[in-house]
PDB file of C-alpha atoms in Angstrom:
ATOM      1  CA  ALA A1450       2.011 -16.711  -5.441  1.00  0.00           C
ATOM      2  CA  GLN A1451       1.604 -15.326  -1.979  1.00  0.00           C
ATOM      3  CA  LYS A1452      -1.614 -14.670  -0.158  1.00  0.00           C
ATOM      4  CA  VAL A1453      -2.474 -13.247   3.249  1.00  0.00           C
ATOM      5  CA  THR A1454      -5.958 -13.642   4.649  1.00  0.00           C
ATOM      6  CA  GLN A1455      -7.348 -11.640   7.513  1.00  0.00           C
ATOM      7  CA  ALA A1456     -10.847 -13.021   7.753  1.00  0.00           C
ATOM      8  CA  GLN A1457     -12.001 -10.631  10.459  1.00  0.00           C
ATOM      9  CA  THR A1458     -13.032  -7.383   8.811  1.00  0.00           C
ATOM     10  CA  GLU A1459     -13.982  -5.626  12.017  1.00  0.00           C
ATOM     11  CA  ILE A1460     -13.809  -6.504  15.696  1.00  0.00           C
ATOM     12  CA  SER A1461     -15.515  -4.546  18.434  1.00  0.00           C
ATOM     13  CA  VAL A1462     -14.600  -5.036  22.100  1.00  0.00           C
ATOM     14  CA  VAL A1463     -14.978  -3.260  25.379  1.00  0.00           C
ATOM     15  CA  GLU A1464     -11.915  -1.914  27.107  1.00  0.00           C
ATOM     16  CA  LYS A1465      -9.937  -4.477  29.142  1.00  0.00           C
ATOM     17  CA  GLU A1466     -11.132  -7.388  27.037  1.00  0.00           C
ATOM     18  CA  ASP A1467      -8.526  -9.592  25.371  1.00  0.00           C
ATOM     19  CA  VAL A1468      -8.738  -9.762  21.592  1.00  0.00           C
ATOM     20  CA  THR A1469      -7.039 -11.931  18.962  1.00  0.00           C
ATOM     21  CA  LEU A1470      -6.561 -10.884  15.372  1.00  0.00           C
ATOM     22  CA  ASP A1471      -6.171 -13.772  12.960  1.00  0.00           C
ATOM     23  CA  CYS A1472      -3.749 -14.008  10.044  1.00  0.00           C
ATOM     24  CA  VAL A1473      -3.445 -16.972   7.698  1.00  0.00           C
ATOM     25  CA  TYR A1474      -0.972 -17.023   4.847  1.00  0.00           C
ATOM     26  CA  GLU A1475      -0.057 -19.012   1.763  1.00  0.00           C
ATOM     27  CA  THR A1476       3.375 -19.164   0.194  1.00  0.00           C
ATOM     28  CA  ARG A1477       5.593 -21.544  -1.753  1.00  0.00           C
ATOM     29  CA  ASP A1478       8.738 -20.003  -0.359  1.00  0.00           C
ATOM     30  CA  THR A1479      10.652 -22.039   2.204  1.00  0.00           C
ATOM     31  CA  THR A1480      11.916 -18.966   3.993  1.00  0.00           C
ATOM     32  CA  TYR A1481       9.908 -15.828   4.513  1.00  0.00           C
ATOM     33  CA  TYR A1482       9.106 -13.016   6.891  1.00  0.00           C
ATOM     34  CA  LEU A1483       5.795 -12.210   8.524  1.00  0.00           C
ATOM     35  CA  PHE A1484       4.845  -8.776   9.792  1.00  0.00           C
ATOM     36  CA  TRP A1485       2.177  -6.933  11.693  1.00  0.00           C
ATOM     37  CA  TYR A1486       1.511  -3.214  11.211  1.00  0.00           C
ATOM     38  CA  LYS A1487      -0.852  -0.876  13.010  1.00  0.00           C
ATOM     39  CA  GLN A1488      -2.676   1.952  11.216  1.00  0.00           C
ATOM     40  CA  PRO A1489      -4.190   4.437  13.679  1.00  0.00           C
ATOM     41  CA  PRO A1490      -6.733   7.036  12.507  1.00  0.00           C
ATOM     42  CA  SER A1491      -3.858   9.349  11.540  1.00  0.00           C
ATOM     43  CA  GLY A1492      -3.190   7.041   8.585  1.00  0.00           C
ATOM     44  CA  GLU A1493       0.495   6.184   8.916  1.00  0.00           C
ATOM     45  CA  LEU A1494       1.252   2.485   9.237  1.00  0.00           C
ATOM     46  CA  VAL A1495       3.457   1.640  12.189  1.00  0.00           C
ATOM     47  CA  PHE A1496       5.611  -1.478  12.289  1.00  0.00           C
ATOM     48  CA  LEU A1497       4.859  -3.800  15.215  1.00  0.00           C
ATOM     49  CA  ILE A1498       6.792  -7.011  14.645  1.00  0.00           C
ATOM     50  CA  ARG A1499       8.688  -9.168  12.164  1.00  0.00           C
ATOM     51  CA  ARG A1500       8.961 -12.941  12.459  1.00  0.00           C
ATOM     52  CA  ASN A1501      11.277 -15.219  10.471  1.00  0.00           C
ATOM     53  CA  SER A1502       9.779 -18.434   9.126  1.00  0.00           C
ATOM     54  CA  PHE A1503      12.454 -20.531  10.814  1.00  0.00           C
ATOM     55  CA  ASP A1504      11.771 -19.057  14.242  1.00  0.00           C
ATOM     56  CA  GLU A1505       8.507 -20.328  15.720  1.00  0.00           C
ATOM     57  CA  GLN A1506       9.025 -18.886  19.151  1.00  0.00           C
ATOM     58  CA  ASN A1507       6.092 -16.869  20.329  1.00  0.00           C
ATOM     59  CA  GLU A1508       6.797 -13.304  21.261  1.00  0.00           C
ATOM     60  CA  ILE A1509       5.420 -11.035  23.924  1.00  0.00           C
ATOM     61  CA  SER A1510       5.851  -7.297  24.122  1.00  0.00           C
ATOM     62  CA  GLY A1511       3.904  -5.702  26.923  1.00  0.00           C
ATOM     63  CA  ARG A1512       0.203  -6.277  26.227  1.00  0.00           C
ATOM     64  CA  TYR A1513       0.952  -7.599  22.731  1.00  0.00           C
ATOM     65  CA  SER A1514       1.735 -11.208  21.904  1.00  0.00           C
ATOM     66  CA  TRP A1515       2.148 -13.114  18.674  1.00  0.00           C
ATOM     67  CA  ASN A1516       1.550 -16.800  18.026  1.00  0.00           C
ATOM     68  CA  PHE A1517       3.300 -18.150  14.932  1.00  0.00           C
ATOM     69  CA  GLN A1518       2.343 -21.677  13.889  1.00  0.00           C
ATOM     70  CA  LYS A1519       3.973 -22.885  10.708  1.00  0.00           C
ATOM     71  CA  SER A1520       1.914 -26.088  10.704  1.00  0.00           C
ATOM     72  CA  THR A1521      -1.292 -24.113  10.247  1.00  0.00           C
ATOM     73  CA  SER A1522       0.292 -21.186   8.351  1.00  0.00           C
ATOM     74  CA  SER A1523      -0.971 -18.742  10.914  1.00  0.00           C
ATOM     75  CA  PHE A1524       0.502 -15.713  12.640  1.00  0.00           C
ATOM     76  CA  ASN A1525      -2.081 -14.462  15.113  1.00  0.00           C
ATOM     77  CA  PHE A1526      -1.850 -11.315  17.194  1.00  0.00           C
ATOM     78  CA  THR A1527      -3.340 -10.982  20.678  1.00  0.00           C
ATOM     79  CA  ILE A1528      -3.862  -7.792  22.635  1.00  0.00           C
ATOM     80  CA  THR A1529      -4.353  -8.372  26.338  1.00  0.00           C
ATOM     81  CA  ALA A1530      -6.464  -5.952  28.370  1.00  0.00           C
ATOM     82  CA  SER A1531      -7.299  -3.820  25.351  1.00  0.00           C
ATOM     83  CA  GLN A1532      -7.348  -0.047  25.597  1.00  0.00           C
ATOM     84  CA  VAL A1533      -9.086   2.644  23.584  1.00  0.00           C
ATOM     85  CA  VAL A1534      -5.716   3.636  22.104  1.00  0.00           C
ATOM     86  CA  ASP A1535      -5.525   0.196  20.514  1.00  0.00           C
ATOM     87  CA  SER A1536      -8.339   1.186  18.160  1.00  0.00           C
ATOM     88  CA  ALA A1537      -6.833   1.004  14.681  1.00  0.00           C
ATOM     89  CA  VAL A1538      -6.640  -1.079  11.549  1.00  0.00           C
ATOM     90  CA  TYR A1539      -4.126  -3.895  11.841  1.00  0.00           C
ATOM     91  CA  PHE A1540      -2.407  -5.421   8.827  1.00  0.00           C
ATOM     92  CA  CYS A1541      -0.599  -8.712   8.508  1.00  0.00           C
ATOM     93  CA  ALA A1542       2.007  -9.000   5.735  1.00  0.00           C
ATOM     94  CA  LEU A1543       4.250 -11.645   4.168  1.00  0.00           C
ATOM     95  CA  ARG A1544       7.517 -11.266   2.259  1.00  0.00           C
ATOM     96  CA  PRO A1545       9.948 -13.789   0.746  1.00  0.00           C
ATOM     97  CA  ALA A1546      13.282 -13.974   2.512  1.00  0.00           C
ATOM     98  CA  SER A1547      15.231 -14.849  -0.630  1.00  0.00           C
ATOM     99  CA  GLY A1548      14.827 -14.661  -4.375  1.00  0.00           C
ATOM    100  CA  GLY A1549      11.987 -12.887  -6.092  1.00  0.00           C
ATOM    101  CA  SER A1550      11.340  -9.184  -5.863  1.00  0.00           C
ATOM    102  CA  TYR A1551      11.146  -8.936  -2.058  1.00  0.00           C
ATOM    103  CA  ILE A1552       7.757  -7.286  -2.326  1.00  0.00           C
ATOM    104  CA  PRO A1553       5.505  -7.754   0.709  1.00  0.00           C
ATOM    105  CA  THR A1554       1.930  -8.922   0.334  1.00  0.00           C
ATOM    106  CA  PHE A1555      -0.592  -7.403   2.724  1.00  0.00           C
ATOM    107  CA  GLY A1556      -3.842  -8.759   4.046  1.00  0.00           C
ATOM    108  CA  ARG A1557      -6.979  -6.630   3.838  1.00  0.00           C
ATOM    109  CA  GLY A1558      -6.667  -5.548   7.438  1.00  0.00           C
ATOM    110  CA  THR A1559      -8.780  -5.927  10.554  1.00  0.00           C
ATOM    111  CA  SER A1560     -10.400  -2.865  12.046  1.00  0.00           C
ATOM    112  CA  LEU A1561     -10.321  -3.039  15.841  1.00  0.00           C
ATOM    113  CA  ILE A1562     -12.673  -0.803  17.791  1.00  0.00           C
ATOM    114  CA  VAL A1563     -12.178  -0.642  21.537  1.00  0.00           C
ATOM    115  CA  HIS A1564     -15.051   0.961  23.403  1.00  0.00           C
ATOM    116  CA  PRO A1565     -14.491   2.638  26.772  1.00  0.00           C
TER     117      PRO A1565
ATOM    118  CA  ASP B1192      14.311  13.273  12.643  1.00  0.00           C
ATOM    119  CA  GLY B1193      14.457  10.781   9.810  1.00  0.00           C
ATOM    120  CA  GLY B1194      11.307   9.735   8.079  1.00  0.00           C
ATOM    121  CA  ILE B1195       9.062   9.860   5.052  1.00  0.00           C
ATOM    122  CA  THR B1196       7.166  12.996   4.118  1.00  0.00           C
ATOM    123  CA  GLN B1197       4.135  12.854   1.886  1.00  0.00           C
ATOM    124  CA  SER B1198       2.416  15.927   0.533  1.00  0.00           C
ATOM    125  CA  PRO B1199      -0.158  17.191   0.245  1.00  0.00           C
ATOM    126  CA  LYS B1200      -2.284  15.516   2.909  1.00  0.00           C
ATOM    127  CA  TYR B1201      -5.444  16.138   0.869  1.00  0.00           C
ATOM    128  CA  LEU B1202      -5.660  16.546  -2.882  1.00  0.00           C
ATOM    129  CA  PHE B1203      -8.548  17.112  -5.233  1.00  0.00           C
ATOM    130  CA  ARG B1204      -8.523  16.231  -8.906  1.00  0.00           C
ATOM    131  CA  LYS B1205     -10.754  17.535 -11.649  1.00  0.00           C
ATOM    132  CA  GLU B1206     -11.856  15.379 -14.550  1.00  0.00           C
ATOM    133  CA  GLY B1207      -9.109  14.951 -17.125  1.00  0.00           C
ATOM    134  CA  GLN B1208      -6.439  16.377 -14.874  1.00  0.00           C
ATOM    135  CA  ASN B1209      -3.118  14.830 -13.923  1.00  0.00           C
ATOM    136  CA  VAL B1210      -2.012  15.266 -10.334  1.00  0.00           C
ATOM    137  CA  THR B1211       1.283  14.471  -8.635  1.00  0.00           C
ATOM    138  CA  LEU B1212       1.734  13.168  -5.111  1.00  0.00           C
ATOM    139  CA  SER B1213       5.034  13.894  -3.462  1.00  0.00           C
ATOM    140  CA  CYS B1214       7.089  11.433  -1.407  1.00  0.00           C
ATOM    141  CA  GLU B1215      10.428  12.370   0.120  1.00  0.00           C
ATOM    142  CA  GLN B1216      12.569  10.326   2.511  1.00  0.00           C
ATOM    143  CA  ASN B1217      15.720  11.176   4.441  1.00  0.00           C
ATOM    144  CA  LEU B1218      16.367   7.651   5.673  1.00  0.00           C
ATOM    145  CA  ASN B1219      18.898   6.919   2.923  1.00  0.00           C
ATOM    146  CA  HIS B1220      16.794   3.938   1.864  1.00  0.00           C
ATOM    147  CA  ASP B1221      17.278   2.396  -1.554  1.00  0.00           C
ATOM    148  CA  ALA B1222      13.799   0.938  -2.032  1.00  0.00           C
ATOM    149  CA  MET B1223      10.607   2.956  -2.224  1.00  0.00           C
ATOM    150  CA  TYR B1224       7.006   1.930  -2.799  1.00  0.00           C
ATOM    151  CA  TRP B1225       3.591   3.375  -3.587  1.00  0.00           C
ATOM    152  CA  TYR B1226       0.464   1.707  -2.239  1.00  0.00           C
ATOM    153  CA  ARG B1227      -3.187   2.470  -2.772  1.00  0.00           C
ATOM    154  CA  GLN B1228      -5.648   1.860   0.049  1.00  0.00           C
ATOM    155  CA  ASP B1229      -9.389   1.554  -0.515  1.00  0.00           C
ATOM    156  CA  PRO B1230     -11.830   0.767   2.291  1.00  0.00           C
ATOM    157  CA  GLY B1231     -11.853  -2.974   2.910  1.00  0.00           C
ATOM    158  CA  GLN B1232      -9.265  -3.609   0.190  1.00  0.00           C
ATOM    159  CA  GLY B1233      -6.065  -3.500   2.161  1.00  0.00           C
ATOM    160  CA  LEU B1234      -2.914  -2.173   0.537  1.00  0.00           C
ATOM    161  CA  ARG B1235      -2.335  -2.684  -3.158  1.00  0.00           C
ATOM    162  CA  LEU B1236       1.031  -2.037  -4.749  1.00  0.00           C
ATOM    163  CA  ILE B1237       1.119   0.533  -7.554  1.00  0.00           C
ATOM    164  CA  TYR B1238       4.829   0.933  -8.298  1.00  0.00           C
ATOM    165  CA  TYR B1239       8.110   0.249  -6.575  1.00  0.00           C
ATOM    166  CA  SER B1240      11.711   1.225  -7.063  1.00  0.00           C
ATOM    167  CA  GLN B1241      14.697  -0.694  -5.767  1.00  0.00           C
ATOM    168  CA  ILE B1242      17.283   1.817  -6.943  1.00  0.00           C
ATOM    169  CA  VAL B1243      17.605   5.250  -8.502  1.00  0.00           C
ATOM    170  CA  ASN B1244      16.551   5.495 -12.163  1.00  0.00           C
ATOM    171  CA  ASP B1245      14.775   2.159 -12.002  1.00  0.00           C
ATOM    172  CA  PHE B1246      11.198   1.254 -11.102  1.00  0.00           C
ATOM    173  CA  GLN B1247       8.776  -1.597 -11.640  1.00  0.00           C
ATOM    174  CA  LYS B1248       5.010  -1.883 -12.003  1.00  0.00           C
ATOM    175  CA  GLY B1249       3.052  -3.333  -9.163  1.00  0.00           C
ATOM    176  CA  ASP B1250      -0.353  -4.974  -9.234  1.00  0.00           C
ATOM    177  CA  ILE B1251      -2.383  -1.894 -10.203  1.00  0.00           C
ATOM    178  CA  ALA B1252      -0.049   0.363 -12.204  1.00  0.00           C
ATOM    179  CA  GLU B1253      -2.507   1.297 -14.951  1.00  0.00           C
ATOM    180  CA  GLY B1254      -3.299   5.013 -14.906  1.00  0.00           C
ATOM    181  CA  TYR B1255      -0.269   5.864 -12.781  1.00  0.00           C
ATOM    182  CA  SER B1256       3.309   6.901 -13.490  1.00  0.00           C
ATOM    183  CA  VAL B1257       6.409   7.419 -11.343  1.00  0.00           C
ATOM    184  CA  SER B1258       9.966   8.653 -11.572  1.00  0.00           C
ATOM    185  CA  ARG B1259      13.039   8.023  -9.422  1.00  0.00           C
ATOM    186  CA  GLU B1260      15.631  10.606 -10.369  1.00  0.00           C
ATOM    187  CA  LYS B1261      16.926  11.006  -6.840  1.00  0.00           C
ATOM    188  CA  LYS B1262      17.336   8.475  -4.054  1.00  0.00           C
ATOM    189  CA  GLU B1263      15.246  10.502  -1.648  1.00  0.00           C
ATOM    190  CA  SER B1264      12.307  11.254  -3.957  1.00  0.00           C
ATOM    191  CA  PHE B1265       9.660   9.032  -5.550  1.00  0.00           C
ATOM    192  CA  PRO B1266       6.737  11.095  -6.876  1.00  0.00           C
ATOM    193  CA  LEU B1267       3.547   9.450  -8.112  1.00  0.00           C
ATOM    194  CA  THR B1268       1.462  10.953 -10.899  1.00  0.00           C
ATOM    195  CA  VAL B1269      -2.177   9.983 -11.147  1.00  0.00           C
ATOM    196  CA  THR B1270      -3.069  10.475 -14.789  1.00  0.00           C
ATOM    197  CA  SER B1271      -6.418  11.152 -16.400  1.00  0.00           C
ATOM    198  CA  ALA B1272      -6.381   7.516 -17.512  1.00  0.00           C
ATOM    199  CA  GLN B1273      -7.047   6.459 -13.931  1.00  0.00           C
ATOM    200  CA  LYS B1274     -10.841   6.537 -13.903  1.00  0.00           C
ATOM    201  CA  ASN B1275     -11.326   5.830 -10.229  1.00  0.00           C
ATOM    202  CA  PRO B1276      -8.544   7.656  -8.424  1.00  0.00           C
ATOM    203  CA  THR B1277     -10.333   8.373  -5.152  1.00  0.00           C
ATOM    204  CA  ALA B1278      -8.308   6.557  -2.506  1.00  0.00           C
ATOM    205  CA  PHE B1279      -5.723   6.920   0.235  1.00  0.00           C
ATOM    206  CA  TYR B1280      -2.172   6.737  -1.111  1.00  0.00           C
ATOM    207  CA  LEU B1281       0.729   5.586   1.005  1.00  0.00           C
ATOM    208  CA  CYS B1282       4.420   5.855   0.243  1.00  0.00           C
ATOM    209  CA  ALA B1283       6.927   3.569   1.949  1.00  0.00           C
ATOM    210  CA  SER B1284      10.627   2.819   1.951  1.00  0.00           C
ATOM    211  CA  SER B1285      12.899   0.052   3.143  1.00  0.00           C
ATOM    212  CA  SER B1286      16.563  -0.777   3.453  1.00  0.00           C
ATOM    213  CA  PRO B1287      18.264  -4.168   3.483  1.00  0.00           C
ATOM    214  CA  GLY B1288      20.746  -2.811   5.983  1.00  0.00           C
ATOM    215  CA  GLN B1289      18.128  -2.433   8.688  1.00  0.00           C
ATOM    216  CA  LEU B1290      15.564  -4.947   9.913  1.00  0.00           C
ATOM    217  CA  VAL B1291      15.101  -6.759   6.624  1.00  0.00           C
ATOM    218  CA  GLY B1292      11.674  -6.288   5.107  1.00  0.00           C
ATOM    219  CA  LYS B1293      10.510  -3.626   7.525  1.00  0.00           C
ATOM    220  CA  LEU B1294       8.651  -0.861   5.730  1.00  0.00           C
ATOM    221  CA  PHE B1295       8.630   2.739   6.871  1.00  0.00           C
ATOM    222  CA  PHE B1296       5.497   4.595   5.856  1.00  0.00           C
ATOM    223  CA  GLY B1297       4.536   8.184   5.253  1.00  0.00           C
ATOM    224  CA  SER B1298       1.330   9.660   6.651  1.00  0.00           C
ATOM    225  CA  GLY B1299      -0.502   9.344   3.344  1.00  0.00           C
ATOM    226  CA  THR B1300      -2.361  11.503   0.840  1.00  0.00           C
ATOM    227  CA  GLN B1301      -6.133  11.362   0.453  1.00  0.00           C
ATOM    228  CA  LEU B1302      -7.037  11.958  -3.175  1.00  0.00           C
ATOM    229  CA  SER B1303     -10.586  12.821  -4.130  1.00  0.00           C
ATOM    230  CA  VAL B1304     -12.285  13.657  -7.411  1.00  0.00           C
ATOM    231  CA  LEU B1305     -14.203  16.918  -7.744  1.00  0.00           C
TER     232      LEU B1305
END
């Protein structure tokens, strides 16, 4: 069975602060994919990143960075110099890379509020 | 532009009524999914379909039904058996030919009970 835990229900920061969203997962699969999605107030989830389980390189994209640590089963997401437009609900997800039904499991989401 | 279209954006259901949520995609994706979102609950899978004329129950299928007669369409019916239907419903699709596992989402339908 797969499980994704996003322990932070809501985070509130002031603009320009750095913020890290935590994601911890459980899986018996040896190969899998991890994802982050952003859900702005409009409701549509937007894909941010996919990480393969065999690739532990951290990734940076502009103000966004992701820290994947297989040893601690974590895939944390950091926003540097947060902006009001970053306010959204962020979801972490996990999916097997082989076998099974290829159905992703989502965490409960973290609501990020960035105040001006 | 390719994408997923969900309609209507808002829907109201009376007691004992069945309602159908529409989901159409022009991405030529084989797999389609329906998720239910409740505040603080994350996304829970209702039904999914990997191919036309085939679909599987997800974690919370009771009180819901689907059909997949065409590749581009995956409507969800919320039946009167679903006693707590108020939620935000999201449709998604994916294709193994693109970034594997990436889901494309519609803009959702908010269903409320009158």
